[in-house]
Short mmCIF file of C-alpha atoms in Angstrom, two decimals:
data_model
loop_
_atom_site.label_atom_id
_atom_site.label_comp_id
_atom_site.label_asym_id
_atom_site.label_seq_id
_atom_site.Cartn_x
_atom_site.Cartn_y
_atom_site.Cartn_z
CA UNK A 1 -14.93 82.65 111.12
CA UNK A 2 -16.92 79.68 112.37
CA UNK A 3 -20.48 80.38 113.51
CA UNK A 4 -21.66 79.39 116.96
CA UNK A 5 -23.58 76.44 115.50
CA UNK A 6 -20.52 75.23 113.64
CA UNK A 7 -18.43 75.47 116.82
CA UNK A 8 -21.01 73.42 118.68
CA UNK A 9 -21.14 70.81 115.94
CA UNK A 10 -17.34 70.63 115.82
CA UNK A 11 -17.05 70.15 119.57
CA UNK A 12 -19.83 67.54 119.67
CA UNK A 13 -18.37 65.59 116.75
CA UNK A 14 -14.90 65.67 118.28
CA UNK A 15 -16.14 64.28 121.59
CA UNK A 16 -18.29 61.60 119.91
CA UNK A 17 -15.42 60.46 117.67
CA UNK A 18 -12.99 60.41 120.60
CA UNK A 19 -15.37 58.43 122.79
CA UNK A 20 -16.21 55.94 120.04
CA UNK A 21 -12.54 55.36 119.24
CA UNK A 22 -11.71 54.73 122.88
CA UNK A 23 -14.64 52.34 123.30
CA UNK A 24 -13.54 50.35 120.25
CA UNK A 25 -9.95 50.37 121.50
CA UNK A 26 -11.09 49.07 124.89
CA UNK A 27 -13.28 46.39 123.27
CA UNK A 28 -10.49 45.07 121.06
CA UNK A 29 -8.08 44.96 123.98
CA UNK A 30 -10.65 43.12 126.07
CA UNK A 31 -11.15 40.48 123.37
CA UNK A 32 -7.41 39.96 123.01
CA UNK A 33 -7.00 39.71 126.74
CA UNK A 34 -9.82 37.18 127.07
CA UNK A 35 -8.12 34.83 124.64
CA UNK A 36 -5.01 34.83 126.80
CA UNK A 37 -6.73 34.44 130.16
CA UNK A 38 -7.52 30.70 130.12
CA UNK A 39 -3.98 29.30 129.86
CA UNK A 40 -2.72 31.82 132.40
CA UNK A 41 -5.25 31.09 135.15
CA UNK A 42 -3.60 27.90 136.36
CA UNK A 43 -0.17 29.51 136.50
CA UNK A 44 -1.46 32.57 138.33
CA UNK A 45 -3.45 30.72 140.99
CA UNK A 46 -0.57 30.13 143.45
CA UNK A 47 0.30 33.82 143.40
CA UNK A 48 -3.18 35.15 144.19
CA UNK A 49 -2.60 35.38 147.91
CA UNK A 50 0.69 37.19 147.48
CA UNK A 51 -0.73 39.61 144.87
CA UNK A 52 -3.55 40.96 147.04
CA UNK A 53 -3.43 44.77 147.24
CA UNK A 54 -2.58 46.52 150.50
CA UNK A 55 -5.65 47.37 152.59
CA UNK A 56 -7.31 50.74 152.27
CA UNK A 57 -6.79 53.16 155.14
CA UNK A 58 -10.30 54.29 156.22
CA UNK A 59 -9.05 57.48 157.86
CA UNK A 60 -6.84 58.52 154.95
CA UNK A 61 -9.58 57.76 152.42
CA UNK A 62 -12.14 59.78 154.37
CA UNK A 63 -9.63 62.64 154.53
CA UNK A 64 -8.98 62.40 150.79
CA UNK A 65 -12.67 62.36 149.88
CA UNK A 66 -13.23 65.51 151.95
CA UNK A 67 -10.25 67.19 150.27
CA UNK A 68 -11.59 66.22 146.84
CA UNK A 69 -14.95 67.80 147.66
CA UNK A 70 -13.18 70.93 148.94
CA UNK A 71 -11.21 71.38 145.71
CA UNK A 72 -14.40 71.07 143.66
CA UNK A 73 -15.96 73.60 146.07
CA UNK A 74 -13.21 76.02 145.02
CA UNK A 75 -14.58 76.09 141.47
CA UNK A 76 -18.26 75.51 142.15
CA UNK A 77 -19.19 77.96 143.58
CA UNK A 78 -16.04 79.66 144.95
CA UNK A 79 -14.33 80.69 141.74
CA UNK A 80 -17.43 81.73 139.81
CA UNK A 81 -18.60 83.87 142.74
CA UNK A 82 -15.15 85.48 142.98
CA UNK A 83 -15.06 86.27 139.26
CA UNK A 84 -18.80 86.97 139.09
CA UNK A 85 -18.47 89.74 141.64
CA UNK A 86 -15.66 91.39 139.69
CA UNK A 87 -17.46 91.70 136.34
CA UNK A 88 -20.34 93.98 135.41
CA UNK A 89 -23.82 92.82 136.44
CA UNK A 90 -24.89 91.93 132.90
CA UNK A 91 -22.06 89.40 132.55
CA UNK A 92 -22.37 87.51 135.85
CA UNK A 93 -24.39 84.63 134.42
CA UNK A 94 -21.95 84.35 131.51
CA UNK A 95 -19.04 83.80 133.92
CA UNK A 96 -21.02 81.27 135.95
CA UNK A 97 -22.07 79.35 132.82
CA UNK A 98 -18.50 79.23 131.56
CA UNK A 99 -17.19 77.82 134.86
CA UNK A 100 -19.95 75.23 135.06
CA UNK A 101 -19.56 74.28 131.41
CA UNK A 102 -15.82 73.79 131.90
CA UNK A 103 -16.46 71.60 134.96
CA UNK A 104 -18.78 69.32 133.01
CA UNK A 105 -16.69 69.04 129.86
CA UNK A 106 -13.42 68.43 131.69
CA UNK A 107 -15.09 65.68 133.74
CA UNK A 108 -16.08 63.87 130.53
CA UNK A 109 -12.62 64.36 129.02
CA UNK A 110 -10.97 63.06 132.21
CA UNK A 111 -13.08 59.90 132.04
CA UNK A 112 -12.48 59.40 128.32
CA UNK A 113 -8.72 59.81 128.22
CA UNK A 114 -7.54 62.78 130.29
CA UNK A 115 -6.49 60.80 133.33
CA UNK A 116 -4.71 58.25 131.18
CA UNK A 117 -2.84 60.89 129.17
CA UNK A 118 -1.80 62.57 132.42
CA UNK A 119 -0.67 59.59 134.48
CA UNK A 120 -0.41 56.40 132.40
CA UNK A 121 2.60 55.18 130.45
CA UNK A 122 6.32 55.75 130.73
CA UNK A 123 6.78 58.71 128.39
CA UNK A 124 8.60 61.85 129.46
CA UNK A 125 6.07 64.31 128.03
CA UNK A 126 2.90 62.44 127.11
CA UNK A 127 1.03 59.58 128.75
CA UNK A 128 -0.81 56.89 126.82
CA UNK A 129 -4.29 55.36 126.66
CA UNK A 130 -3.71 52.40 128.99
CA UNK A 131 -6.22 53.84 131.48
CA UNK A 132 -8.66 55.30 128.95
CA UNK A 133 -12.28 55.09 130.14
CA UNK A 134 -10.67 54.56 133.56
CA UNK A 135 -9.72 51.03 132.58
CA UNK A 136 -7.88 49.30 135.42
CA UNK A 137 -9.01 51.79 138.08
CA UNK A 138 -10.48 49.79 140.96
CA UNK A 139 -11.97 51.59 144.00
CA UNK A 140 -10.79 48.72 146.21
CA UNK A 141 -7.14 48.95 145.11
CA UNK A 142 -4.37 51.35 146.13
CA UNK A 143 -1.12 52.30 144.45
CA UNK A 144 -2.02 54.66 141.60
CA UNK A 145 -1.48 57.72 143.77
CA UNK A 146 -0.34 56.36 147.11
CA UNK A 147 -0.29 53.16 149.09
CA UNK A 148 -3.15 54.08 151.43
CA UNK A 149 -5.89 55.74 149.35
CA UNK A 150 -8.18 54.17 146.77
CA UNK A 151 -7.13 54.51 143.14
CA UNK A 152 -10.62 55.83 142.36
CA UNK A 153 -10.26 58.61 144.94
CA UNK A 154 -6.85 59.49 143.48
CA UNK A 155 -8.44 59.82 140.04
CA UNK A 156 -11.28 62.00 141.35
CA UNK A 157 -8.89 64.18 143.36
CA UNK A 158 -6.81 64.86 140.27
CA UNK A 159 -9.99 65.53 138.28
CA UNK A 160 -10.83 68.48 140.53
CA UNK A 161 -7.42 69.99 139.73
CA UNK A 162 -8.09 69.52 136.02
CA UNK A 163 -11.44 71.29 136.43
CA UNK A 164 -10.23 74.40 138.24
CA UNK A 165 -7.15 74.99 136.07
CA UNK A 166 -8.89 76.11 132.84
CA UNK A 167 -11.59 77.83 134.90
CA UNK A 168 -8.91 80.12 136.35
CA UNK A 169 -8.33 81.53 132.85
CA UNK A 170 -11.87 82.92 132.76
CA UNK A 171 -10.91 85.94 134.87
CA UNK A 172 -8.54 87.26 132.20
CA UNK A 173 -11.02 86.91 129.33
CA UNK A 174 -14.23 87.90 131.10
CA UNK A 175 -16.74 89.79 128.95
CA UNK A 176 -14.78 89.11 125.74
CA UNK A 177 -15.45 85.50 124.65
CA UNK A 178 -18.69 83.70 123.88
CA UNK A 179 -19.54 80.49 125.67
CA UNK A 180 -18.99 78.37 122.55
CA UNK A 181 -15.57 79.90 121.93
CA UNK A 182 -14.53 79.31 125.55
CA UNK A 183 -15.59 75.66 125.40
CA UNK A 184 -13.72 75.06 122.16
CA UNK A 185 -10.61 76.77 123.51
CA UNK A 186 -10.66 74.70 126.71
CA UNK A 187 -11.16 71.49 124.73
CA UNK A 188 -8.00 72.15 122.73
CA UNK A 189 -6.10 73.59 125.70
CA UNK A 190 -6.57 70.51 127.85
CA UNK A 191 -4.87 68.30 125.26
CA UNK A 192 -2.21 70.83 124.27
CA UNK A 193 -1.28 72.12 127.73
CA UNK A 194 -2.82 70.55 130.81
CA UNK A 195 -2.50 66.82 130.13
CA UNK A 196 1.16 67.07 128.99
CA UNK A 197 2.14 69.30 131.93
CA UNK A 198 0.39 67.07 134.46
CA UNK A 199 2.31 64.10 133.07
CA UNK A 200 5.65 65.93 132.93
CA UNK A 201 5.47 67.29 136.49
CA UNK A 202 3.46 64.64 138.37
CA UNK A 203 3.86 61.50 136.26
CA UNK A 204 6.43 59.09 137.71
CA UNK A 205 8.48 59.18 134.48
CA UNK A 206 7.75 62.81 133.64
CA UNK A 207 10.32 65.18 132.20
CA UNK A 208 10.09 67.47 135.25
CA UNK A 209 9.09 65.07 138.03
CA UNK A 210 11.92 65.65 140.49
CA UNK A 211 10.63 63.56 143.42
CA UNK A 212 9.91 60.37 141.42
CA UNK A 213 12.10 60.47 138.31
CA UNK A 214 15.84 60.43 138.95
CA UNK A 215 16.46 61.02 135.24
CA UNK A 216 14.20 64.08 135.01
CA UNK A 217 15.67 66.81 132.82
CA UNK A 218 14.23 69.48 135.12
CA UNK A 219 13.89 68.27 138.70
CA UNK A 220 10.86 70.32 139.66
CA UNK A 221 9.26 69.81 143.06
CA UNK A 222 5.64 70.95 142.79
CA UNK A 223 3.74 69.86 145.88
CA UNK A 224 0.24 71.00 144.99
CA UNK A 225 0.15 72.62 141.56
CA UNK A 226 2.27 75.75 141.27
CA UNK A 227 3.40 74.62 137.82
CA UNK A 228 0.63 72.32 136.63
CA UNK A 229 -2.21 74.58 137.75
CA UNK A 230 -1.12 78.16 138.35
CA UNK A 231 1.67 78.64 135.82
CA UNK A 232 -0.18 76.97 132.96
CA UNK A 233 -3.40 78.88 133.59
CA UNK A 234 -1.59 82.13 134.39
CA UNK A 235 0.57 82.25 131.28
CA UNK A 236 -2.34 81.13 129.11
CA UNK A 237 -4.54 83.83 130.61
CA UNK A 238 -1.90 86.48 129.90
CA UNK A 239 -1.55 85.39 126.28
CA UNK A 240 -5.31 85.37 125.75
CA UNK A 241 -5.62 88.77 127.43
CA UNK A 242 -3.07 90.22 125.00
CA UNK A 243 -4.58 88.54 121.93
CA UNK A 244 -8.17 89.54 122.70
CA UNK A 245 -7.27 93.07 123.72
CA UNK A 246 -9.29 95.38 125.92
CA UNK A 247 -13.02 95.29 126.47
CA UNK A 248 -15.08 97.76 124.48
CA UNK A 249 -15.17 101.03 126.33
CA UNK A 250 -12.32 100.08 128.66
CA UNK A 251 -10.90 103.26 130.19
CA UNK A 252 -13.82 105.32 128.87
CA UNK A 253 -16.75 103.95 130.83
CA UNK A 254 -17.13 102.57 134.33
CA UNK A 255 -16.27 98.88 134.67
CA UNK A 256 -16.13 98.65 138.44
CA UNK A 257 -16.95 95.30 140.06
CA UNK A 258 -20.69 95.02 140.49
CA UNK A 259 -20.66 93.13 143.81
CA UNK A 260 -17.76 93.08 146.22
CA UNK A 261 -19.94 91.08 148.61
CA UNK A 262 -20.10 88.27 146.05
CA UNK A 263 -16.35 88.57 145.45
CA UNK A 264 -15.62 88.41 149.21
CA UNK A 265 -17.84 85.35 149.65
CA UNK A 266 -16.05 83.68 146.74
CA UNK A 267 -12.70 84.53 148.31
CA UNK A 268 -13.73 82.90 151.57
CA UNK A 269 -14.83 79.77 149.72
CA UNK A 270 -11.56 79.67 147.81
CA UNK A 271 -9.58 79.93 151.05
CA UNK A 272 -11.54 77.11 152.67
CA UNK A 273 -11.36 74.95 149.56
CA UNK A 274 -7.63 75.57 149.26
CA UNK A 275 -7.06 73.38 152.32
CA UNK A 276 -8.24 70.45 150.24
CA UNK A 277 -6.03 71.63 147.40
CA UNK A 278 -2.84 71.91 149.48
CA UNK A 279 -3.25 69.61 152.49
CA UNK A 280 -4.94 67.02 150.29
CA UNK A 281 -1.87 66.84 148.07
CA UNK A 282 -0.12 64.96 150.89
CA UNK A 283 -2.44 62.05 149.95
CA UNK A 284 -2.67 61.04 153.62
CA UNK A 285 -3.73 62.59 156.91
CA UNK A 286 -0.17 62.88 158.16
CA UNK A 287 2.38 65.44 159.30
CA UNK A 288 3.00 66.71 155.77
CA UNK A 289 -0.71 67.47 155.38
CA UNK A 290 -0.68 69.31 158.71
CA UNK A 291 2.33 71.37 157.62
CA UNK A 292 0.61 72.22 154.33
CA UNK A 293 -2.52 73.25 156.23
CA UNK A 294 -0.56 75.52 158.57
CA UNK A 295 1.63 77.16 155.92
CA UNK A 296 -1.40 77.75 153.70
CA UNK A 297 -3.18 79.56 156.52
CA UNK A 298 -0.20 81.73 157.42
CA UNK A 299 0.65 82.70 153.84
CA UNK A 300 -2.93 83.61 152.93
CA UNK A 301 -3.58 85.62 156.09
CA UNK A 302 -0.26 87.45 155.89
CA UNK A 303 -0.67 88.32 152.21
CA UNK A 304 -4.21 89.60 152.69
CA UNK A 305 -3.15 91.80 155.61
CA UNK A 306 -0.03 93.18 153.90
CA UNK A 307 -1.92 94.00 150.68
CA UNK A 308 -4.56 95.88 152.66
CA UNK A 309 -1.94 97.79 154.66
CA UNK A 310 -0.10 98.76 151.49
CA UNK A 311 -3.32 100.22 150.10
CA UNK A 312 -3.85 102.07 153.36
CA UNK A 313 -0.36 103.58 153.27
CA UNK A 314 -0.19 104.37 149.55
CA UNK A 315 -3.82 105.19 148.76
CA UNK A 316 -5.24 106.39 152.05
CA UNK A 317 -7.52 103.43 152.86
CA UNK A 318 -7.68 99.65 152.40
CA UNK A 319 -10.31 98.04 150.20
CA UNK A 320 -12.25 94.78 150.24
CA UNK A 321 -10.87 94.02 146.78
CA UNK A 322 -7.35 94.54 148.13
CA UNK A 323 -7.88 92.08 150.98
CA UNK A 324 -9.40 89.55 148.57
CA UNK A 325 -6.55 89.98 146.08
CA UNK A 326 -3.93 89.55 148.79
CA UNK A 327 -5.51 86.40 150.18
CA UNK A 328 -5.72 84.77 146.76
CA UNK A 329 -2.16 85.83 145.93
CA UNK A 330 -0.90 84.28 149.16
CA UNK A 331 -2.75 81.04 148.45
CA UNK A 332 -1.33 80.83 144.95
CA UNK A 333 2.27 81.53 145.93
CA UNK A 334 2.38 79.06 148.83
CA UNK A 335 0.88 76.19 146.81
CA UNK A 336 3.99 74.60 145.23
CA UNK A 337 5.96 74.52 148.48
CA UNK A 338 3.31 74.29 151.20
CA UNK A 339 4.25 70.76 152.18
CA UNK A 340 7.97 71.51 152.41
CA UNK A 341 8.50 75.01 153.83
CA UNK A 342 8.37 75.95 157.51
CA UNK A 343 5.65 78.05 159.08
CA UNK A 344 8.02 81.00 159.54
CA UNK A 345 8.98 80.76 155.87
CA UNK A 346 5.28 80.83 154.98
CA UNK A 347 4.98 84.26 156.60
CA UNK A 348 7.88 85.59 154.50
CA UNK A 349 6.29 84.05 151.40
CA UNK A 350 3.01 85.73 152.31
CA UNK A 351 4.68 89.15 152.51
CA UNK A 352 6.31 88.70 149.11
CA UNK A 353 3.05 87.36 147.67
CA UNK A 354 1.43 90.68 148.57
CA UNK A 355 4.18 93.19 147.75
CA UNK A 356 5.20 91.97 144.29
CA UNK A 357 1.69 91.43 142.84
CA UNK A 358 0.45 94.68 144.39
CA UNK A 359 2.94 96.77 142.42
CA UNK A 360 2.36 94.64 139.32
CA UNK A 361 -1.40 95.23 139.47
CA UNK A 362 -1.24 98.88 140.55
CA UNK A 363 1.49 100.06 138.19
CA UNK A 364 2.86 97.47 135.74
CA UNK A 365 -0.54 96.42 134.37
CA UNK A 366 -1.48 100.04 133.68
CA UNK A 367 1.89 100.74 132.10
CA UNK A 368 1.49 97.78 129.72
CA UNK A 369 -2.16 98.59 129.05
CA UNK A 370 -3.57 95.15 129.87
CA UNK A 371 -7.26 94.65 130.64
CA UNK A 372 -7.22 91.69 133.03
#
């Protein structure tokens, strides 16, 4: 088994080698391109006026920047407060450090090649390195994500999704993995799972991109991340939970959440940040964004209320943890369809988002013996 020092050295070397390779790749491409620029300038001159990018929409860009900040707010500090309140007091700082470490490392990976592997190229499963080191991303240009917002804002908005996705896994492995092991796992996981899924579902030529790819093998319609974010992190968390097994002393000693106040505050931050997550996925301040905002509110509120009422009926009283769990469940379930479903449908979705997970957590998890 690798020591902690060896894990750190391996991660550092991997990032240095990756960054150096991409810098050399970019330099060589730049030299080749420079040699071809001179003879092309004269031919391109007449087309300059016609090739000018569409103007940025100030209102839509302001909206998108706010949504980007809100999604980051979901992770830092929303998610680590939510998880931090659920673990024992001695492990709170460990959870916070893991979430913050993931945020930093994923940001560097996104800049190096993550964005390019997720959205560049014409492959069905994998992107390419055309936009490595954010080559070709101009804050003054639109078109990468939509025709009204800056390409740079599109890249940053997608970065916040890439940050929160692996951080969601932390809840299933809390108190069982060292910081170095978590960082190494996330490093590998981003390349093996997140980048390919982001390209397949949201890339214009992706294998599962129903809205943009008419030849998609699976015509998935994922408005804000039900597949790319919640399914990838959820299934990965379940697998890790099974592999790692239960915490030492689980079922024999008390492992109650140390601070439901912290958990409730984190839940509130997640709910607020989720508006950036869902409404922001419209990529414009339009009617679709408004619908996503409304359905997100209704699903979360309904699910939180129904979960609490089920506890009241079946266990004699509702709990703060129950309300928090219901709200988060409602937010998760409405995410992939929030821009498409009606407000009445969102209420039905909220009810189901409470009932099904409630019985899974209260009975199925115990029956299977999982420590999540």
